[in-house]
Amino acid sequence: MQEQEDTSMFSEENLISVTVNGHLYEQHVPVRILLSDFLRHELHLTGTHVGCEHGVCGCCTVLLNGEAVRSCLMLAVQADGMVLTTIEGMAGTNSELHPIQQAFQEKHGLQCGFCTPGIIMSVHAMLHENASPSEEEIRHELSGNLCRCTGYQNIVEAVKLAAERLRESHTEVK
Amino acid sequence: MKPPRFRYCAPDMLDEALSLLDKYGEDAKVLAGGQSLIPLLNMRLAGPAYLLDINHISELNYIETEDGYLAVGATVRQRQVERSPLVKEQHPLLVEVVQHIGHMQIRNRGTIAGSIAHADPAAELPALLTCLNGEVVAQSVHGERIIKADEFFTGYLSTALNPGEILTEVRFPWITPQSGWAFAEFARRSGDYALVGAAAVVTSSLDDHCISAHIAYLGIAGLPLRVREIENMLIETTFDEKVLDEASELARTFVSEDMEDVHATVDYRRALTAEITRRVLRMAWARREH
Amino acid sequence: MATRWFGAPVQRSEDPRLLRGKGNFVDDIDLPGTLHAAVLRSPHARARIVNIDPGPARGLPGVHLVITATDLGGVLEPSPLLIPHPALTEPRTQLPLALNEVHYVGEAVAFVVADDRYIAEDALELIDVEYEPLPVIHNLEIASANNAPLVHADVPGNIAAHFVQTVGDPDTVFANAPHIIHETMSIERGAAMPMECRGILARWEAHEGMLTCWISTQGPIPIRNGLAAIFHLPEHKVRVVAPDVGGGFGTKIMMFYPEEILTPFAAIHLGKPVKWIEDRRENFISSNQERGQLHEVEYAFDDQGVLVAVRDKFLHDTGAYTPYGIIVPIITACTLPGPYRLKHYYSEFTVLYTNKVPVSPYRGAGRPHAVFIMERIMDRIAKELKIDRCEVRSRNFIQPDEFPWDVGLVYQDGGPTKYDSGNYQAGLDKLKAMLDYDNFPKLQGEARQHGRSLGIGIGCYVEGTSIGPYEGANVRVESDGRVFAATGVTSQGQSHATTFAQIVADQLGLSPGDVLLTEGDSQAFNWGVGSFASRAATVAGSALHLAAVKVRAKAKQVAADLFEAAPEDIELAGGRVFVKDAPHRFLTLGQLAISANPLRYAYGENARQLMSMKLAGPRPGPALPPGRGAPGLEATEFYSPSHASFASGVHGAIIEVDPKTGMVSFVKYAAVHDCGRVINPMVVEGQVHGGVAQGIGGAFFERLVYNEDGQIVNASFMDYLLPTSAEIPSITVDHVETPSPLSPLGMKGAGEAGVIPVPALFASAIDDALSPYGLRVLEMPLYPCRVYELLKEIQSSS
């Protein structure tokens, strides 16, 4: 009797409830499905990309309760009850580009665009923590996101511009 | 690179987790931050039949000041420690070490206890715990064990934890305010596992002679290594250049012969170990307050 | 005609979509009923396949198909040899699935299709393969040794090709030269590592007999042609689309990767869409690599430091197969003379098989090797004669009035290696100013006194770009005034949608946002070669230009008839067409397109407005008069360059080295770049930045390490070190512009430039920083442990 109860505590499929970009999703998922695959293939939010599946490239970065995490290193079931933001949630409700996205456009901070969503999510988290990062701080904080196209130069410039604009808009709001 | 099949459970009470682990211990793995375990699952280098997720056990999330040490519960994220005003003030060496771990995305999920339990010889926290002569609390259905750092790490990715045990608390001993402390490592890129690294804590008498020294290394052997021979030779000295030279040379001899990989030969590791010894001792000595 | 958009740093039209996460990469495409594939790969570098038992895998729930070589029927054929060459006497290409033997770790042995990738990988573990391991040839030394074991049993000496080119009379010059030096130089493997791995989605629609494949590729149209041949389908019944591609860098042009054949095969067999997405582990062991060469170089120079002759004999590691022919070593041989007046040159290379991942071009494609050698030569001449390194180069440069300069070799396109234009001294002067080169010795001396080792390094290069055979383009104005352009190349980040729109917009008096480009879709444009070898902008761009010029001419003609004016008096500006000096009486481009299509019925607001204008009525005779050609405002044109055009540049860096640890950091990095006329300087600079980062990676961080079993021991991002934002310095870029006389817009290619001189300048800088030790770097890549070892070797021998 005891044995059966214990086994039933372990499952191969769970019902999870996740809020992504303000929208609540409830789904049955296999316990082994990675959060990155869940977002991309169950929720069809394909903006989050998969580059390595071992936690180095950062292409899969999303915000989990506001913190930047690698979605390839989480099981979807671990996100049960949590609030996620992906790249699709960055633009405004009227579809205007977020200041970070706008800065990347203006500074040519992307080429193929594959690493870009992960980078933007990391930048969002970074600027939330440190509104005036130096170049050295930017390069250090971004070192968890690989880019193979840009050589990082214009990404750094875009982050500086985004930081400046976000600081300005916050002082305006005050 | 997708994980193999497993069964998953996420209890929210510790005793539930312990009784599950008692039953399935041999075939189960504990999942905390997942930053080390999930890559292994994705690469199919680990294939546990059961995955026990302890992240929902709220009683394991605490950072507390105790008599003699800082107690960190099993589900505390590295980033929590990094940002904690309490820890910044009371155990700045721990904060400094945590900042060297990977990148912020890793630290947002990775746990202090998880890094200790995973016991990668190139990881920073095991070396720090060893340097401070800290200890861990291991719990099972049979009760609680306190295990000292120098008994806990037994080899490459191996610890004294038994199947059925969960590492529930890590204890970082305090450093006295007058002590000098330092941490340094050589890594190829920002956020990489280090090639070699060292943590050091030193205290001196009022007339500037060393009365105690702790030094422990990562990356020079298959486990974190505290080198008492170096500590002993530093006692009574004033950490002049000659002493640092001697300490550095001595440090070379502790690099294990099997520490060769794509990034470093043993000989090169020895050179790095000598250099890191010099740097970390110099920095620690300079940081003393009287 | 004055251009408004060509040369302007126009922001990219690609960006909003990509920034919002609305990119359309292969794995983002979701067709109902798609099944997912995984590949079983050989764990041995060389082995006989004794037996394969797919039975248990076939029984796993959720598995739809498990195939091995014997299930492929007529498709089991070696994949096409893309670039034959007379010197390539023993070409070998791989079968879609290994039949009796495997030749490298990673070679495809079985193919599984299942409900999802998780199950497919479960199935891989259930396929039982019995191997008989054989001796492994894991490097050039072993491959070239007497009585070496053979990678392919029927290829004696593991020699795929042997090729000699001679310019002038090197033997005589060597016999009379005052100074001769002989050195061995080696470069080892790295890999492209785009952030998006490879992938393919294939759909077979039986009722139409239509195969559609979305592939993360740089060459969709040749793949279409190949698939049509392999599956015996008419070309118009095969459509290949390269959607958004997350970086290519050469590794995505090796056609045919086995998966590009296996996935369509499975889709046809199952009647369901099949998707295969490469994971990063597979990318390390089955996507092509490059850079392995071993050179014996002899060079002769006079007392003035003028290089008079070079003999270069090298071995080139092609891995287990030669899918892309011997393009890479040919490019090495042709790139070696560089910007210098080298009139006597003997080049001999031997291409050897090894039991490693096959080699095909990776950004630079053989040029970094050549530049490394030549720039090391220049530095050594400077050191021997105690002349400044830049001064030696100046004494050897081809001068601006000496173009066209025929190097005397046959280039990768079969045409002459004939430099069309350049000004190498101007580039070097700019670079020296950017780095304050003349003051550096003082800076270096002061640093040395403080125990710091700083060094400055430079690297000059000439890069063959813009080769044929051709590209084509179609430009069409639609009745709402939007312009659609299509071409056969494709983009993996090179910003074609923006830059090509700039070219077309200039001709038609529009802004780039009004021009919508479709590329990389065989249905949108039937003819094309691909994006590689720094050719797309020049060759496809020129084709677009020619097509747009034709559309412009046609527009002027139609308007001239309507306005009863002369074509040369018609202007196109701001989306409007009018007689100059009478801009108030205009037609929109859309209205003109309607007028150019003499249908009885016309639709829409544009048509109604046309009716109300008092324009000349139709003339008697055919509605489409002879000479008018097709209805509408549309043109298709092709551009076929007569031969390559040659971009050039020089990069330099100041670095700091810690001799105790071999660790290196960048103090400053500067690049001067000449790619002729530039469509969009912002895009070109971005390309240079990216190339430099890959060059730095390849010089000091990235190296693929194979052990003696032919296993890559560092096949993950944890141990194969791609540089991050913290390792790459700020890069300052400046330009020299020597237009190419060969193409209509004077462009040269820019895509690979950034990576080419980096290993050379890095070696130059390290030598300089460690000059008190007398270090001479003759190998790439370096890494701190190796720098430490080299220093130790010098210290112990002295």
Short mmCIF file of C-alpha atoms in Angstrom, two decimals, chain C residues 215-369:
data_model
loop_
_atom_site.label_atom_id
_atom_site.label_comp_id
_atom_site.label_asym_id
_atom_site.label_seq_id
_atom_site.Cartn_x
_atom_site.Cartn_y
_atom_site.Cartn_z
CA ILE C 215 16.76 24.59 -44.73
CA SER C 216 19.17 26.64 -42.64
CA THR C 217 21.52 26.98 -45.58
CA GLN C 218 23.59 29.45 -47.56
CA GLY C 219 22.87 27.86 -50.93
CA PRO C 220 19.18 26.97 -51.35
CA ILE C 221 19.07 26.92 -55.14
CA PRO C 222 21.90 24.45 -55.76
CA ILE C 223 20.32 22.27 -53.08
CA ARG C 224 17.04 22.45 -54.97
CA ASN C 225 18.81 21.33 -58.13
CA GLY C 226 20.53 18.50 -56.30
CA LEU C 227 17.38 17.27 -54.58
CA ALA C 228 15.52 17.29 -57.86
CA ALA C 229 18.22 15.06 -59.34
CA ILE C 230 18.44 12.76 -56.33
CA PHE C 231 14.68 12.22 -56.07
CA HIS C 232 14.07 12.26 -59.82
CA LEU C 233 11.73 15.22 -59.68
CA PRO C 234 11.46 18.11 -62.12
CA GLU C 235 13.15 21.18 -60.66
CA HIS C 236 9.90 23.09 -60.54
CA LYS C 237 8.45 20.38 -58.32
CA VAL C 238 11.09 21.02 -55.68
CA ARG C 239 11.09 24.17 -53.66
CA VAL C 240 13.91 25.00 -51.27
CA VAL C 241 13.64 27.96 -48.97
CA ALA C 242 16.28 29.39 -46.69
CA PRO C 243 14.17 31.22 -44.10
CA ASP C 244 15.86 33.31 -41.43
CA VAL C 245 19.25 31.71 -40.89
CA GLY C 246 21.09 32.22 -37.62
CA GLY C 247 24.60 32.62 -38.98
CA GLY C 248 26.34 30.51 -41.58
CA PHE C 249 29.99 31.50 -41.90
CA GLY C 250 30.58 28.89 -44.55
CA THR C 251 29.58 25.85 -42.57
CA LYS C 252 26.08 25.92 -44.05
CA ILE C 253 27.12 25.74 -47.68
CA MET C 254 28.45 22.22 -47.70
CA MET C 255 25.86 20.60 -49.85
CA PHE C 256 24.92 17.83 -49.31
CA TYR C 257 24.97 17.13 -45.70
CA PRO C 258 23.39 13.68 -45.22
CA GLU C 259 20.46 15.14 -43.33
CA GLU C 260 19.56 17.26 -46.36
CA ILE C 261 18.94 14.01 -48.20
CA LEU C 262 17.62 11.84 -45.37
CA THR C 263 14.94 14.26 -44.19
CA PRO C 264 13.23 14.65 -47.58
CA PHE C 265 13.59 10.90 -48.07
CA ALA C 266 11.74 10.30 -44.81
CA ALA C 267 9.09 12.91 -45.61
CA ILE C 268 8.40 11.27 -48.96
CA HIS C 269 8.36 7.82 -47.43
CA LEU C 270 6.06 8.74 -44.53
CA GLY C 271 3.87 11.27 -46.33
CA LYS C 272 4.26 13.57 -43.32
CA PRO C 273 6.43 16.62 -42.74
CA VAL C 274 9.74 15.68 -41.11
CA LYS C 275 11.97 18.07 -39.24
CA TRP C 276 15.57 17.53 -38.22
CA ILE C 277 17.28 20.13 -36.03
CA GLU C 278 20.96 19.70 -35.28
CA ASP C 279 21.91 20.06 -31.63
CA ARG C 280 25.17 21.60 -30.51
CA ARG C 281 26.87 18.29 -29.80
CA GLU C 282 26.12 17.23 -33.37
CA ASN C 283 27.32 20.57 -34.65
CA PHE C 284 30.73 19.79 -33.19
CA ILE C 285 31.00 16.40 -34.82
CA SER C 286 29.11 16.67 -38.08
CA SER C 287 29.18 20.27 -39.31
CA ASN C 288 32.19 21.01 -41.40
CA GLN C 289 35.35 22.45 -39.92
CA GLU C 290 38.41 24.10 -41.34
CA ARG C 291 41.89 25.49 -40.80
CA GLY C 292 44.21 22.47 -40.55
CA GLN C 293 47.40 23.01 -42.60
CA LEU C 294 51.12 22.39 -42.19
CA HIS C 295 53.49 24.57 -44.23
CA GLU C 296 57.17 24.32 -45.11
CA VAL C 297 58.06 27.81 -46.26
CA GLU C 298 61.28 29.03 -47.82
CA TYR C 299 61.70 32.68 -48.62
CA ALA C 300 64.41 34.83 -50.17
CA PHE C 301 64.94 38.55 -49.73
CA ASP C 302 67.52 41.19 -50.53
CA ASP C 303 69.40 43.63 -48.32
CA GLN C 304 66.66 46.25 -48.72
CA GLY C 305 64.09 43.89 -47.32
CA VAL C 306 62.42 43.23 -50.63
CA LEU C 307 60.94 39.75 -50.80
CA VAL C 308 62.13 38.20 -54.05
CA ALA C 309 60.89 34.62 -53.95
CA VAL C 310 58.80 32.20 -51.92
CA ARG C 311 58.49 28.43 -51.97
CA ASP C 312 55.55 27.14 -49.99
CA LYS C 313 54.89 23.43 -49.68
CA PHE C 314 51.96 22.49 -47.55
CA LEU C 315 49.77 19.69 -46.39
CA HIS C 316 46.05 20.36 -46.15
CA ASP C 317 43.79 18.33 -43.90
CA THR C 318 40.51 17.69 -45.66
CA GLY C 319 39.07 15.36 -43.04
CA ALA C 320 37.32 12.19 -44.12
CA TYR C 321 35.87 13.50 -47.40
CA THR C 322 36.23 16.22 -50.04
CA PRO C 323 32.68 17.47 -50.54
CA TYR C 324 33.80 20.95 -51.51
CA GLY C 325 36.76 19.91 -53.60
CA ILE C 326 40.07 21.62 -52.94
CA ILE C 327 38.85 25.18 -52.83
CA VAL C 328 40.34 25.99 -49.44
CA PRO C 329 43.97 25.10 -50.26
CA ILE C 330 43.66 26.78 -53.68
CA ILE C 331 42.58 29.95 -51.94
CA THR C 332 45.51 29.62 -49.53
CA ALA C 333 47.92 29.30 -52.42
CA CYS C 334 46.43 32.28 -54.25
CA THR C 335 46.18 34.51 -51.19
CA LEU C 336 49.76 34.11 -50.04
CA PRO C 337 51.36 36.78 -52.25
CA GLY C 338 49.12 39.34 -50.57
CA PRO C 339 49.60 43.05 -51.27
CA TYR C 340 53.23 42.50 -52.21
CA ARG C 341 55.14 42.41 -55.47
CA LEU C 342 55.95 38.74 -55.43
CA LYS C 343 57.06 37.73 -58.91
CA HIS C 344 58.69 34.39 -58.18
CA TYR C 345 56.58 31.94 -56.27
CA TYR C 346 56.36 28.18 -56.08
CA SER C 347 53.28 26.74 -54.43
CA GLU C 348 52.76 23.05 -53.90
CA PHE C 349 50.07 21.47 -51.81
CA THR C 350 49.01 17.95 -50.98
CA VAL C 351 45.51 17.34 -49.69
CA LEU C 352 45.34 14.46 -47.23
CA TYR C 353 42.45 12.51 -45.81
CA THR C 354 42.23 12.07 -42.08
CA ASN C 355 39.62 10.42 -39.88
CA LYS C 356 38.13 13.71 -38.82
CA VAL C 357 35.09 15.80 -39.66
CA PRO C 358 35.20 16.86 -43.32
CA VAL C 359 36.60 20.25 -44.21
CA SER C 360 34.89 22.92 -46.24
CA PRO C 361 35.21 26.70 -46.09
CA TYR C 362 34.81 28.59 -42.84
CA ARG C 363 34.92 32.38 -42.96
CA GLY C 364 38.27 33.18 -44.51
CA ALA C 365 38.43 29.86 -46.29
CA GLY C 366 42.17 29.37 -46.48
CA ARG C 367 43.08 33.05 -46.49
CA PRO C 368 43.93 33.41 -42.79
CA HIS C 369 46.56 30.70 -43.27
#
